[in-house]
Amino acid sequence: MSDITENEIPSNFIKDIIDEDLRIGRFNKVHTRFPPEPNGYLHIGHAKSICLNFGLAEEYGGKTNLRFDDTNPAKEDVEYVESIKEDVKWLGFDWEDRLYFASDYFNTLYDYAIKLIKKGKAYVDSSTYEIIKEERGVPSKPGVESKYRTRTTEENLELFTKMKNGEFDDGEHVLRAMIDMTSPNMNLRDPILYRIRHAEHHRTGNEWCIYPMYDWAHGQSDSIEGITHSICTLEFENHRPLYNWFIEELEIHHPRQIEFARWNLDYTVMSKRKLLKLVEDNYVTGWDDPRMPTISGYRRRGYTPESIRNFANSGGVAKREIIIEITRLENSIREDLNKKAMRVMAVLNPIKVELTNYPISQVEELDAVNNPEDESMGKRKVPFSRELYIDANDFQEIPHKKFHRLSPGKEVRLRYAYIIKCEEVIKDSEGNIEKLLCTYDIDTKSGSGKSDKKVKGTIHWVSAKHALNAEVRLYDRLFNVPNPDGDKAVDFIEHLNPDSLEVLTNSMVEPYLKNAKPGERFQFERLGYYCVDSKDSTDEKLVFNRTVTLRDSWAKIEKQNSR
RNA sequence: AGUCCCAUGGUGUAAUGGUAGCACCGCAGCUUUUGGAGCUGCUUGUCUAGGUUCGAAUCCUGGUGGGACUGCCA
């Protein structure tokens, strides 16, 4: 059992840096931000960043902003803005009144650009895309300076103003910082600050036709917001010298950028481009498909915010590439739901059982414990009668030697009820099992203490005439290899798990579930955790999603034996 | 190849010059009216070669291995 409580971040190198900054007085507070681009839904990797940024600020008594880095109108959309806000909230974090957009700063950013031009540190380049690319060179070889680099300040100012005023077409000119075309750091080879895009922005509409590049907008946005610690992923390490250059030339507040390694999960893909492809090409039903590694997918799948936070906070931060085992996430939700989820009985693949010595019209209301981990959750009544359903895989006609469940002539306990014995297997003309004829031992009623008979197995069941029909969606991993995008020669789509979803329409659940509400989570005893689907479940037809199975040592025995 | 970054069991992380610890996985056992949960035990690790030091996972140097950078994306 981990002694890391929720939201508490274990010691790590970022906290060491913050401690030092506070100690030497570089900053006297901690103010972080979570800066997504609204061009897709948040995924589990973002959850790590969210928990880190909000968690760190909380721990140091500071604040966290939510800021959308919306500098590319072509890819961004309000749908994504709304989904991101919902997901951050659902995870349990509050940006209060600090909801910002990089587009809020377009005017300031423009003024900053003018300042740079006036300092002789930025110029308008009228070269083509191809020329600029060619002149930039490659990392191991210096680039060459553009022939437009020597334009006068007046000329630059005039051209830039015209760019802003819409007097040019897309791509005709760009504004570039004047730094060093021979720098071994590509980001310092006169990076582009503004490009012309006659496109409608989701917030600024058609007010602008020049848009700042991310590199020009991001660091200054942090600065404008008074961010002290800009936590970002490793790929921006090489950008830090550039951000520092901007901040110093502009003489504005200087946040400290700290990079950490993004989280990858095995058996999943995380890039927004790939997730978008899964959605657009209908490999999944949407961004919130329960198989997606998105926050909304996990939410619909039945994950709790606590389980995701615990998962994120229990992992630490590093600077090397890491691939987390998905079993850790699965373990995290099991751990949470084990303590919280009400237990019920559900029979996924029913076979009928008739208790031949049970009175025909008798019904008993048996006591069932709602959660053995939490007595305060109480008990409920479960109806028991002559005709029952049990799960098909709890019966083996020719039992495996370690099989502790029902088979001909053998006894098994029905959970909360009686020990029964299988007397006869009734089959149809094709040899399929139609019904099991069993007898029950009246002295073995749960809690009665009349018999000290012991059996090795206990199985779940539902009363046939009381059970409710339900659809159950069994979700499994979306990919069947640990690293679906590991091989550049093979499309990740090839690695999709064809069995990632199995739909069962004839499942039977105990009557207690009649009033189960969308999103409500249960443990189906001996099977796993399931939640009521928030979109498709109705009063007439319950639909359950399997969140995760219980740990299954029987499956291991079976697997070992088949080898 | 140029610059930058990184390297602790299978995985993920601690140890901040002083006994390499924890969690997950795995294995064995106990317990159990969920083959769940819980409990106990076990296996497995400091990339490498030097140096500094009484003492190095930690500091220094070289090597090896991995990653990032060559969008008018973020």
Coordinates of N, CA and C in Angstrom, one line a residue, chain A residues 107 110 114 157-169 173 194-198 206-211:
Chain A
N107 N -2.7 41.7 -29.1 CA -2.3 43.1 -29.1 C -0.9 43.3 -28.5
Y110 N 1.8 41.9 -30.5 CA 2.1 42.8 -31.6 C 3.0 43.9 -31.2
I114 N 6.8 45.1 -32.5 CA 7.2 46.4 -32.9 C 8.5 46.8 -32.1
L157 N 9.1 48.3 -40.3 CA 7.9 48.7 -39.7 C 6.8 48.9 -40.6
E158 N 7.1 49.5 -41.8 CA 6.0 49.7 -42.8 C 5.5 48.4 -43.3
L159 N 6.4 47.4 -43.6 CA 6.0 46.1 -44.2 C 5.1 45.4 -43.1
F160 N 5.6 45.4 -41.9 CA 4.9 44.7 -40.8 C 3.5 45.2 -40.6
T161 N 3.4 46.6 -40.7 CA 2.1 47.2 -40.6 C 1.2 46.8 -41.7
K162 N 1.7 46.7 -42.9 CA 0.9 46.3 -44.0 C 0.5 44.8 -43.9
M163 N 1.4 44.0 -43.3 CA 1.1 42.6 -43.1 C -0.1 42.5 -42.2
K164 N -0.1 43.3 -41.1 CA -1.2 43.3 -40.2 C -2.5 43.8 -40.8
N165 N -2.3 44.8 -41.7 CA -3.5 45.5 -42.3 C -4.1 44.6 -43.4
G166 N -3.5 43.5 -43.7 CA -4.1 42.6 -44.7 C -3.8 43.0 -46.1
E167 N -2.7 43.7 -46.3 CA -2.3 44.1 -47.7 C -1.6 43.0 -48.5
F168 N -1.3 41.9 -47.8 CA -0.6 40.8 -48.5 C -1.4 39.5 -48.4
D169 N -1.0 38.6 -49.3 CA -1.6 37.2 -49.3 C -0.9 36.3 -48.3
H173 N 5.0 37.3 -46.8 CA 6.1 37.7 -45.9 C 5.9 37.0 -44.5
Y194 N 5.8 35.9 -36.9 CA 4.5 36.0 -37.4 C 4.4 35.5 -38.8
R195 N 3.2 34.9 -39.1 CA 3.0 34.5 -40.5 C 1.6 35.1 -40.8
I196 N 1.4 35.2 -42.1 CA 0.1 35.8 -42.6 C -0.9 34.6 -42.8
R197 N -2.0 34.7 -42.2 CA -3.1 33.7 -42.3 C -4.4 34.4 -42.4
H198 N -5.0 34.4 -43.6 CA -6.3 35.0 -43.7 C -7.3 33.9 -43.3
N206 N -12.2 37.7 -37.4 CA -11.4 38.2 -38.5 C -10.6 39.4 -38.2
E207 N -10.4 39.7 -36.9 CA -9.7 40.8 -36.5 C -8.2 40.8 -37.0
W208 N -7.7 39.6 -37.0 CA -6.3 39.5 -37.4 C -6.1 38.6 -38.6
C209 N -5.1 39.0 -39.4 CA -4.7 38.1 -40.5 C -3.2 37.7 -40.4
I210 N -2.6 38.2 -39.3 CA -1.2 37.7 -39.0 C -1.4 37.0 -37.6
Y211 N -0.8 35.9 -37.5 CA -0.9 35.1 -36.2 C 0.5 34.8 -35.7

